[in-house]
PDB file of N, CA, C and O in Angstrom:
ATOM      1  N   UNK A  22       0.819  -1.193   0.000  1.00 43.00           N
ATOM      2  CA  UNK A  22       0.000   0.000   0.000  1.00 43.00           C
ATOM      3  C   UNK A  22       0.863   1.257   0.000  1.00 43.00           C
ATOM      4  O   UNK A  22       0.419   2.400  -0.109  1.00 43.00           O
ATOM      5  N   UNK A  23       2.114   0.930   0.131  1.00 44.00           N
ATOM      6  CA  UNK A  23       2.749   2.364  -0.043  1.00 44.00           C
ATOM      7  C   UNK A  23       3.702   2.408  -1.185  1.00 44.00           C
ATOM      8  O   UNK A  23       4.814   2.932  -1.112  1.00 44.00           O
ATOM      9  N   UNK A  24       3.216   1.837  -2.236  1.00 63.00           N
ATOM     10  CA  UNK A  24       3.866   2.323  -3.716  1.00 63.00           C
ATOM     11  C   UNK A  24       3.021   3.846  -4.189  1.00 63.00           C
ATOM     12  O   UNK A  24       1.910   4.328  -3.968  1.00 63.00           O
ATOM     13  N   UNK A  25       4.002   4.173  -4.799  1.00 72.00           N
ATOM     14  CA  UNK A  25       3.869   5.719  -5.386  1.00 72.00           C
ATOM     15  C   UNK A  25       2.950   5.496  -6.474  1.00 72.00           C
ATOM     16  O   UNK A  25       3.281   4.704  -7.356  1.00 72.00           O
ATOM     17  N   UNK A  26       1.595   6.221  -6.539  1.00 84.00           N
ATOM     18  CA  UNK A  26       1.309   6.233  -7.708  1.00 84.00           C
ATOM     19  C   UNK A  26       1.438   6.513  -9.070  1.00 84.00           C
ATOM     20  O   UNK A  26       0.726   7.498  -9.267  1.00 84.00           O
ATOM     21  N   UNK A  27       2.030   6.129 -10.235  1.00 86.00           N
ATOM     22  CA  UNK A  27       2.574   6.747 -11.322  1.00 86.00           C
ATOM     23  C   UNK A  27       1.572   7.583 -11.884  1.00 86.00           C
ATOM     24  O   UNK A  27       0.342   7.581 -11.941  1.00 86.00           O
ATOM     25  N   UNK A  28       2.862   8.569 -12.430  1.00 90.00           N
ATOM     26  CA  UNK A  28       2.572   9.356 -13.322  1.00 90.00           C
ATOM     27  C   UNK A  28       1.604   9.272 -14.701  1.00 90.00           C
ATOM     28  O   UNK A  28       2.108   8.673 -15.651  1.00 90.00           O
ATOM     29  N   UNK A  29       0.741   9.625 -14.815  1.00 92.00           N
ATOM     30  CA  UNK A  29      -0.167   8.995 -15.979  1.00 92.00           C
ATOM     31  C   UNK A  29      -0.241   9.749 -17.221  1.00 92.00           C
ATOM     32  O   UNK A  29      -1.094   9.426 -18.048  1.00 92.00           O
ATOM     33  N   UNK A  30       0.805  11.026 -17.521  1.00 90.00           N
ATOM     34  CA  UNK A  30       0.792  11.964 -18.674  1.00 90.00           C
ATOM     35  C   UNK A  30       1.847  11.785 -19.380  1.00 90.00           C
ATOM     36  O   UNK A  30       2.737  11.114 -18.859  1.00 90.00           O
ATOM     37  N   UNK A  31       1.997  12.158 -20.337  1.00 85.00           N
ATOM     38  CA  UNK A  31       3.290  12.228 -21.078  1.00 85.00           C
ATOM     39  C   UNK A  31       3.925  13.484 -20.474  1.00 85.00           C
ATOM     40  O   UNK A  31       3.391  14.545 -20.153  1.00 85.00           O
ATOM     41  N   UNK A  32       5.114  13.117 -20.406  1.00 84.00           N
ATOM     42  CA  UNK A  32       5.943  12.013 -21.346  1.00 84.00           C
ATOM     43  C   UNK A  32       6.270  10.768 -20.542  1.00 84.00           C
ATOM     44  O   UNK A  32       7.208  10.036 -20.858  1.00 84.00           O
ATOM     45  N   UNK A  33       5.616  10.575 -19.671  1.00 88.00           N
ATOM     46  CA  UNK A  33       5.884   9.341 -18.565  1.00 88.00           C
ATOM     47  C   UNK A  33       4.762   8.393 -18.835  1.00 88.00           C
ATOM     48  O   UNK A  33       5.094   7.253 -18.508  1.00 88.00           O
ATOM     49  N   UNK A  34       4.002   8.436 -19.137  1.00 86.00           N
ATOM     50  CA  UNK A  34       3.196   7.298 -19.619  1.00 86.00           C
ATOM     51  C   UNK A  34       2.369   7.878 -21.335  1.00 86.00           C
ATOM     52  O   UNK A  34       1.778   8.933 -21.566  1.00 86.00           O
ATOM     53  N   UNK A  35       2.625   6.823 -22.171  1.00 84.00           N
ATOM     54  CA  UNK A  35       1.879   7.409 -23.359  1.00 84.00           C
ATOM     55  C   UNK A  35       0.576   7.017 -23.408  1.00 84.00           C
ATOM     56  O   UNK A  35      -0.426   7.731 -23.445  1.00 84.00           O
ATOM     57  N   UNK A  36       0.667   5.741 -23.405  1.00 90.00           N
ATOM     58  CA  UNK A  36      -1.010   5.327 -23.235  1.00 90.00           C
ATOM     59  C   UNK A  36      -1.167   4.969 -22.300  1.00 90.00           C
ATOM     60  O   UNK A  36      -0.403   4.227 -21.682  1.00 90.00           O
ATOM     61  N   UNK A  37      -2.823   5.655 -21.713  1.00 92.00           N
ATOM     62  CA  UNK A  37      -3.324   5.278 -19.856  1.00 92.00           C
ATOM     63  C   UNK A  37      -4.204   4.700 -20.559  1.00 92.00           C
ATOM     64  O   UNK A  37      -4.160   4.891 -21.774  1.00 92.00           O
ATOM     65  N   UNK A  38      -5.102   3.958 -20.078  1.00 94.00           N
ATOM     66  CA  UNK A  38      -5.788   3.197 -20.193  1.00 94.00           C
ATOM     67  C   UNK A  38      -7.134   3.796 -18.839  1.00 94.00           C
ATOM     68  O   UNK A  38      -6.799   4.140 -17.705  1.00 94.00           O
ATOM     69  N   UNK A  39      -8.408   3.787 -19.274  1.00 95.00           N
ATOM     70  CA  UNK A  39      -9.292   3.951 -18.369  1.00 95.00           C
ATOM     71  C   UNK A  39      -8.912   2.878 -16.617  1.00 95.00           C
ATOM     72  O   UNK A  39      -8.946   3.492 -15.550  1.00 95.00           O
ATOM     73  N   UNK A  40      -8.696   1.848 -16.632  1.00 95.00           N
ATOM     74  CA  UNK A  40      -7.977   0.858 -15.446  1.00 95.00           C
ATOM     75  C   UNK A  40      -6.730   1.757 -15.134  1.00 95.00           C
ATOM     76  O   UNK A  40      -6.681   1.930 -13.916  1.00 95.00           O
ATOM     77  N   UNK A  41      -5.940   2.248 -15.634  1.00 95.00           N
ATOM     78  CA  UNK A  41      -4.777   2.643 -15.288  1.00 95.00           C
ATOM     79  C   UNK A  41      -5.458   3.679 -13.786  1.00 95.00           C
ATOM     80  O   UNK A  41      -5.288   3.575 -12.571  1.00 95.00           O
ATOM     81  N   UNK A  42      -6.288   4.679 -14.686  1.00 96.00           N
ATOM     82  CA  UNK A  42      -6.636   6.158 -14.261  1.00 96.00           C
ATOM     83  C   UNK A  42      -7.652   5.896 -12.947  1.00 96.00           C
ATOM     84  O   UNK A  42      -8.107   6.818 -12.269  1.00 96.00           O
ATOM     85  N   UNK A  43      -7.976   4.202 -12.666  1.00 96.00           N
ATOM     86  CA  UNK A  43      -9.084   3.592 -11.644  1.00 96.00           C
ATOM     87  C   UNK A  43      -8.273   2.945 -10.795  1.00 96.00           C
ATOM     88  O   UNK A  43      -8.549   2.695  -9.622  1.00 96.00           O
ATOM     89  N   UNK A  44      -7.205   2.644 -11.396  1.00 95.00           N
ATOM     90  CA  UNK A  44      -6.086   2.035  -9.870  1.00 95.00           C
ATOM     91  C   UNK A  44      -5.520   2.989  -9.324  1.00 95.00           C
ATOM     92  O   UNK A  44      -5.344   2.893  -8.109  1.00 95.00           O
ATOM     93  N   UNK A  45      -5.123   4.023  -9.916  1.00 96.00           N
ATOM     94  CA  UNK A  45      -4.626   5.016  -9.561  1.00 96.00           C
ATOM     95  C   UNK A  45      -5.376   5.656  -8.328  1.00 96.00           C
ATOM     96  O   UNK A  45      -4.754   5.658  -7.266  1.00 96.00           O
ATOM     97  N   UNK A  46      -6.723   6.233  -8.353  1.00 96.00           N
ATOM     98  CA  UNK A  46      -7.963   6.584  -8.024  1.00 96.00           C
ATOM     99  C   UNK A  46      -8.418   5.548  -6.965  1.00 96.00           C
ATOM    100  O   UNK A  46      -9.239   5.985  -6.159  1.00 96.00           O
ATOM    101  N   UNK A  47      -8.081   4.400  -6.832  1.00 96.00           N
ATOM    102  CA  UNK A  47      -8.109   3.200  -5.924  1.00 96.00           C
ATOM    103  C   UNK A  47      -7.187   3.246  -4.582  1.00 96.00           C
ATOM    104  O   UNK A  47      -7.543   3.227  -3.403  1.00 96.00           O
ATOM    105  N   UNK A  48      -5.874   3.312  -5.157  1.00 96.00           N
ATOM    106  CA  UNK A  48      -5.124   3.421  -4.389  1.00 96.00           C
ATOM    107  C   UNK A  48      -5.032   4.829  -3.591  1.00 96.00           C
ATOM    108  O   UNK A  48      -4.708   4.925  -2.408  1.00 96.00           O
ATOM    109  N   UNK A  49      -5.346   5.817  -4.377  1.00 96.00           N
ATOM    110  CA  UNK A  49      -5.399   7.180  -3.911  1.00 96.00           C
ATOM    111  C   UNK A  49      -6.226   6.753  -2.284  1.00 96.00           C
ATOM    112  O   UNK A  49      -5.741   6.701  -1.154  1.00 96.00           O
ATOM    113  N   UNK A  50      -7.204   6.577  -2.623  1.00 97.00           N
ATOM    114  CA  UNK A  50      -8.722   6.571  -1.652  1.00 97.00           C
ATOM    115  C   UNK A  50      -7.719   5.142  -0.613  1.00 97.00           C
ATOM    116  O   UNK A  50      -7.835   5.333   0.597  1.00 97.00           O
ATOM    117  N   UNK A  51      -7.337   4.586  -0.774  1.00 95.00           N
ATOM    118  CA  UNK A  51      -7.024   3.237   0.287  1.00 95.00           C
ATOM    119  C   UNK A  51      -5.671   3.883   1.171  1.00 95.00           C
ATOM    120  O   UNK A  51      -5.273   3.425   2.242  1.00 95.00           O
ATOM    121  N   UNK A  52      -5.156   4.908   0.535  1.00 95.00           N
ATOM    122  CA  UNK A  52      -3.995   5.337   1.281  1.00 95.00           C
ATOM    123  C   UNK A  52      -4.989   6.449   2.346  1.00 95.00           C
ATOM    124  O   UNK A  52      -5.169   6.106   3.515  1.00 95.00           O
ATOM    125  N   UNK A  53      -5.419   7.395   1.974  1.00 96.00           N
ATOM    126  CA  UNK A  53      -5.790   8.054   2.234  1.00 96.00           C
ATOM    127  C   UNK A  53      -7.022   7.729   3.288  1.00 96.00           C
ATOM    128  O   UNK A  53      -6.949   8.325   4.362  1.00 96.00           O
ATOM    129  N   UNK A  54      -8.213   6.793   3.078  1.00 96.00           N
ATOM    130  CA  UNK A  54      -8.982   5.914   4.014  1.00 96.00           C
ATOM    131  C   UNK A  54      -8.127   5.299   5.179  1.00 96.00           C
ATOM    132  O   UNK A  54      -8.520   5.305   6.346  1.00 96.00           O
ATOM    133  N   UNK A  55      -6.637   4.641   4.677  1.00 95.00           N
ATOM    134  CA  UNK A  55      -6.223   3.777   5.866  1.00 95.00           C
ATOM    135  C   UNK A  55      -6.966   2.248   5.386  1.00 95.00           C
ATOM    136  O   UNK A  55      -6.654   1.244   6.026  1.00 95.00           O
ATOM    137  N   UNK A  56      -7.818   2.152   4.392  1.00 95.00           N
ATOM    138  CA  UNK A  56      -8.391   0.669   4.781  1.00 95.00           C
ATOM    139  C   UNK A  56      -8.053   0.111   3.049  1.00 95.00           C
ATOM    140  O   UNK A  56      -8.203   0.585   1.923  1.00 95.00           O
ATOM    141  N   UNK A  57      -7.732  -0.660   3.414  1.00 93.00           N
ATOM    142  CA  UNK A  57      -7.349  -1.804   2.260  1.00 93.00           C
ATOM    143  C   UNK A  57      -8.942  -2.266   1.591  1.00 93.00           C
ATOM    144  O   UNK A  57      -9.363  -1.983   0.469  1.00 93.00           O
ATOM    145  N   UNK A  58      -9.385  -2.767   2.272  1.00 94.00           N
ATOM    146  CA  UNK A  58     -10.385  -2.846   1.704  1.00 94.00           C
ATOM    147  C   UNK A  58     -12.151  -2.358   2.502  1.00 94.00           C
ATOM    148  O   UNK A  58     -12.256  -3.319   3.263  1.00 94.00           O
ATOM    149  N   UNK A  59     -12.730  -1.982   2.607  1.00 95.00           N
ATOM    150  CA  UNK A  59     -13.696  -0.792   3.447  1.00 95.00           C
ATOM    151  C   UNK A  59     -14.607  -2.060   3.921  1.00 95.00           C
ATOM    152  O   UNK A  59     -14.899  -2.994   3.174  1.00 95.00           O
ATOM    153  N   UNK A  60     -15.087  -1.917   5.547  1.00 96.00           N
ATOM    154  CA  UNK A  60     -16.432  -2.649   5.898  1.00 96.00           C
ATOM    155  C   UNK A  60     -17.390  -2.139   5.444  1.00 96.00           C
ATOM    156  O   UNK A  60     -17.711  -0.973   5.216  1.00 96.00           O
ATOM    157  N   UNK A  61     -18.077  -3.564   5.255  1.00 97.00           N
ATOM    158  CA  UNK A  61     -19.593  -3.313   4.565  1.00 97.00           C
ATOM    159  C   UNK A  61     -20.111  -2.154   4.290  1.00 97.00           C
ATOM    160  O   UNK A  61     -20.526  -1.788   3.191  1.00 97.00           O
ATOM    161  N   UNK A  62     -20.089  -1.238   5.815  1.00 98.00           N
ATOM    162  CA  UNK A  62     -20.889  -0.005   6.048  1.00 98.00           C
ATOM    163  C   UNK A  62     -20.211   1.184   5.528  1.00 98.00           C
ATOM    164  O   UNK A  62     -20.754   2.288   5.578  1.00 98.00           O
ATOM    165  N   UNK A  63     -18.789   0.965   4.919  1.00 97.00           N
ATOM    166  CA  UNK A  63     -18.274   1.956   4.255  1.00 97.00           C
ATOM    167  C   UNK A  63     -17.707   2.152   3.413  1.00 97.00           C
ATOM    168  O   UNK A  63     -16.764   2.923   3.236  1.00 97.00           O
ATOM    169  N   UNK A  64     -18.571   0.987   2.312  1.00 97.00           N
ATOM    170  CA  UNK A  64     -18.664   0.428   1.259  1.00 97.00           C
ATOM    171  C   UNK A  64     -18.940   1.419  -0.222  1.00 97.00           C
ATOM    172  O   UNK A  64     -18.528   1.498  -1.379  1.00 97.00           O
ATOM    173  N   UNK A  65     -19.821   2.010   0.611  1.00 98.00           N
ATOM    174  CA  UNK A  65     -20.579   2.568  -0.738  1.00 98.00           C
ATOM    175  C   UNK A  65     -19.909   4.064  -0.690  1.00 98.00           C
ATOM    176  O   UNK A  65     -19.924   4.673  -1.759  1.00 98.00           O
ATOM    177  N   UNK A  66     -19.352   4.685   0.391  1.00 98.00           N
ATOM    178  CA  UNK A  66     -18.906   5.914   0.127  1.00 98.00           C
ATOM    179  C   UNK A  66     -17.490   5.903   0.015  1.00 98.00           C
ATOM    180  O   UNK A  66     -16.959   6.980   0.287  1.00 98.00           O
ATOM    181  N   UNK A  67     -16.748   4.985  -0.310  1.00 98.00           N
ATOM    182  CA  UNK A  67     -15.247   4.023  -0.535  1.00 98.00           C
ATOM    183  C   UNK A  67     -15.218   3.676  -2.114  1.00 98.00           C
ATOM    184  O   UNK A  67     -14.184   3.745  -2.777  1.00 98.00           O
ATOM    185  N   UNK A  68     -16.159   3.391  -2.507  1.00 98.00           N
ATOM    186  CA  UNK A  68     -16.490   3.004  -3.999  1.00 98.00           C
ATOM    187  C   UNK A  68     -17.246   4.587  -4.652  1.00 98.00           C
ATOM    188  O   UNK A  68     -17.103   4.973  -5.812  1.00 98.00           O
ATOM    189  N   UNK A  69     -17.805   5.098  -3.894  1.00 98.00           N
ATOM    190  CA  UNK A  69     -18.553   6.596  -4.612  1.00 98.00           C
ATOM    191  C   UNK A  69     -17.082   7.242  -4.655  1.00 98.00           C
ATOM    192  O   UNK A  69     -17.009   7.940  -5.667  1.00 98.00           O
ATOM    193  N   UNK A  70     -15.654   7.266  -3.781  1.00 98.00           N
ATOM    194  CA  UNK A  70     -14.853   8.017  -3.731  1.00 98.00           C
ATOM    195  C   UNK A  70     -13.865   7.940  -4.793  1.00 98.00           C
ATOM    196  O   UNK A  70     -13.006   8.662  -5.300  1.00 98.00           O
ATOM    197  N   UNK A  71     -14.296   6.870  -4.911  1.00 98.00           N
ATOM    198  CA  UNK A  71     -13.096   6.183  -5.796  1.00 98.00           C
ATOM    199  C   UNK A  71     -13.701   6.332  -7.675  1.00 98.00           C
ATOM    200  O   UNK A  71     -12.950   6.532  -8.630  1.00 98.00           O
ATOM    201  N   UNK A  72     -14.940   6.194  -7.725  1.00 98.00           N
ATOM    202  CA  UNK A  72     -15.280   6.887  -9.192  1.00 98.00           C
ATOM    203  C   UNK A  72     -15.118   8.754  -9.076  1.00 98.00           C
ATOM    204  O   UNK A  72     -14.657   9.456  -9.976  1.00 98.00           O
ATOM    205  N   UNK A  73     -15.506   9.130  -8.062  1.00 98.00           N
ATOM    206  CA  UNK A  73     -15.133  10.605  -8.122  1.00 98.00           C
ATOM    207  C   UNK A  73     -13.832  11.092  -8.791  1.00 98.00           C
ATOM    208  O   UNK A  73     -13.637  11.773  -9.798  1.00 98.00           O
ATOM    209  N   UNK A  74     -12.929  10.460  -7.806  1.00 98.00           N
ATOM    210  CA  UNK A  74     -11.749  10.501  -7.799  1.00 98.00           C
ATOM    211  C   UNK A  74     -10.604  10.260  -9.802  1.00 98.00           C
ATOM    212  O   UNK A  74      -9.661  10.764 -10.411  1.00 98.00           O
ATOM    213  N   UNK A  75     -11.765   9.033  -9.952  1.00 98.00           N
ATOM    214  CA  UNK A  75     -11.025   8.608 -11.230  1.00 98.00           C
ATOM    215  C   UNK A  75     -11.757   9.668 -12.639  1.00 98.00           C
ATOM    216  O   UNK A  75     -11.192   9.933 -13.700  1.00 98.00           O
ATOM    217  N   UNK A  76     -13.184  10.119 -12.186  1.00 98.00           N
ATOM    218  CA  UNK A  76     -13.835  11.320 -13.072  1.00 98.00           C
ATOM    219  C   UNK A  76     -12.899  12.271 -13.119  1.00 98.00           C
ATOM    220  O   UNK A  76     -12.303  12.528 -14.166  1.00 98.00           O
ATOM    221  N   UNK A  77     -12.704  12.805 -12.147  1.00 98.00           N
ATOM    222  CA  UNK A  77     -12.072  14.033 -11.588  1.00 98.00           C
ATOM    223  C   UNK A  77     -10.036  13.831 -12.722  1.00 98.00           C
ATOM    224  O   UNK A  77      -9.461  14.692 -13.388  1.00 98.00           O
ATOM    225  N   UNK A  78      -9.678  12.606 -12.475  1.00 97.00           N
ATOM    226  CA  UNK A  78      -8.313  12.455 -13.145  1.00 97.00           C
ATOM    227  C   UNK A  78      -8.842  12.492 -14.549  1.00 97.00           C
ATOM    228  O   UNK A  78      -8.252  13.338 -15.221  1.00 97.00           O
ATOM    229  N   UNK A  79      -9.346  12.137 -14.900  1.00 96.00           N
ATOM    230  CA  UNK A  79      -9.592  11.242 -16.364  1.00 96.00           C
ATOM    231  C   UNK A  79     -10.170  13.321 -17.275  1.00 96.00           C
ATOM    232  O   UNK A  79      -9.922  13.739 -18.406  1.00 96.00           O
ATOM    233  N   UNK A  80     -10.936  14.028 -16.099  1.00 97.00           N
ATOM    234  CA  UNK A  80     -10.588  15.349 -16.760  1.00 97.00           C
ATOM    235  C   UNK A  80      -9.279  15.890 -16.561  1.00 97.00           C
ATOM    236  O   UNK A  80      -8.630  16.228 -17.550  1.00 97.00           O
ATOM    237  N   UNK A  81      -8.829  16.010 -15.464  1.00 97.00           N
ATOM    238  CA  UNK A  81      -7.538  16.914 -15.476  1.00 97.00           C
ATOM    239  C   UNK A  81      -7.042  16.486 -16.619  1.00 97.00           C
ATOM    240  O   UNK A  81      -7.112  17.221 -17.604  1.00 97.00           O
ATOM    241  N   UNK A  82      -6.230  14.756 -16.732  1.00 95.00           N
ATOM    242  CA  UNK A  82      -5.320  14.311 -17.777  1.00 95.00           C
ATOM    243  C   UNK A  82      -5.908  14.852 -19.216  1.00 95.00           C
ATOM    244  O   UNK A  82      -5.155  15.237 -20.111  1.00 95.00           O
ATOM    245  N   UNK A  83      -7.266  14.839 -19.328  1.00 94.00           N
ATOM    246  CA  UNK A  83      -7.656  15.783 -20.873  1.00 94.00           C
ATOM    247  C   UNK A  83      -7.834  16.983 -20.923  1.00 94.00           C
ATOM    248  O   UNK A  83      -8.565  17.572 -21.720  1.00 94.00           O
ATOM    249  N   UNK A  84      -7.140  17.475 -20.022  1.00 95.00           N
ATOM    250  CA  UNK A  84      -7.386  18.802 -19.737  1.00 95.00           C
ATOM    251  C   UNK A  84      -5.598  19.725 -20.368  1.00 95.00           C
ATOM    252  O   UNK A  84      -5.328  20.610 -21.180  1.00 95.00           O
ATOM    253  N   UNK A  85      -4.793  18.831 -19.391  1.00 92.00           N
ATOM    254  CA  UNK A  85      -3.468  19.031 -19.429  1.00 92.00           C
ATOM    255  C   UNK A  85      -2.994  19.393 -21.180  1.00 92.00           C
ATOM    256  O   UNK A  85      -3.562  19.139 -22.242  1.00 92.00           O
ATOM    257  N   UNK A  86      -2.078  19.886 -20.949  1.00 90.00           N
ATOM    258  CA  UNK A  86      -0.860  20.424 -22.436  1.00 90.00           C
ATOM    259  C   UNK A  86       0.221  20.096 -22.021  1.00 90.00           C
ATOM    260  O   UNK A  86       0.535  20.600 -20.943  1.00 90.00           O
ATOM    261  N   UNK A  87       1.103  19.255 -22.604  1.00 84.00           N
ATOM    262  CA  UNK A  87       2.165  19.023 -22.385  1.00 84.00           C
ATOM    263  C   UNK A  87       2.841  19.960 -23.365  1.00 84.00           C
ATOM    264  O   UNK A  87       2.540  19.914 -24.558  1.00 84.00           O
ATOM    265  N   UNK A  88       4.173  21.212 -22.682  1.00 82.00           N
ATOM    266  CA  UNK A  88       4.622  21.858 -23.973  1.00 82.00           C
ATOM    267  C   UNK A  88       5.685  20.913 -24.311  1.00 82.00           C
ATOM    268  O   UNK A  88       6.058  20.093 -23.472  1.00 82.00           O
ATOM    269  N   UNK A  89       6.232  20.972 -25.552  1.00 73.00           N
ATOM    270  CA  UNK A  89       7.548  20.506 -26.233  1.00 73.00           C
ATOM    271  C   UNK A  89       8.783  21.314 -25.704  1.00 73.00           C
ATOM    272  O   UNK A  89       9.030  22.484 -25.409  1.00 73.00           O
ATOM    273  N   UNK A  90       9.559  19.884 -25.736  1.00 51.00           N
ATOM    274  CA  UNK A  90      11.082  20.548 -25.705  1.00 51.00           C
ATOM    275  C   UNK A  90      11.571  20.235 -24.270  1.00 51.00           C
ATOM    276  O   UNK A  90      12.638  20.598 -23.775  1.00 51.00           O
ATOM    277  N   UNK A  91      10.748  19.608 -23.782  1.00 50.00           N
ATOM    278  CA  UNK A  91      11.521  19.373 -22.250  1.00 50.00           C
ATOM    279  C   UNK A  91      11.829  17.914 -22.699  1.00 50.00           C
ATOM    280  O   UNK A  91      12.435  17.151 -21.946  1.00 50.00           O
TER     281      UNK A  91
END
């Protein structure tokens, strides 16, 4: 649980993959929760956090400009 989440833009990753941008978004929420995997009862706002989370990337990353030349 304490690997770094990678980088998901170029020039460090070329192709993300929707799974990429949901593990990412997974792990975000499990570091941050403390729980590997959530009881029953905190289930559904553990899983609501975790699509937020991957909406929320999946705009920034189409959002971003990478300039040239670096």
């Amino acid at each position: 649980m304490c690997r770094s989440i990678k980088t998901l833009r170029p020039p460090y990753t070329e192709d993300v993959t929707e799974d990429d941008v949901r593990a990412a978004a997974l792990q975000y929420v499990r570091k941050i929760s403390g729980f590997r995997a959530p009881a029953a009862h905190n289930a559904e706002a553990f899983d609501r956090a975790v699509e937020t989370i991957t909406k929320a990337s999946e705009e920034l990353l189409a959002a971003l400009r990478v300039r040239g030349g670096r």
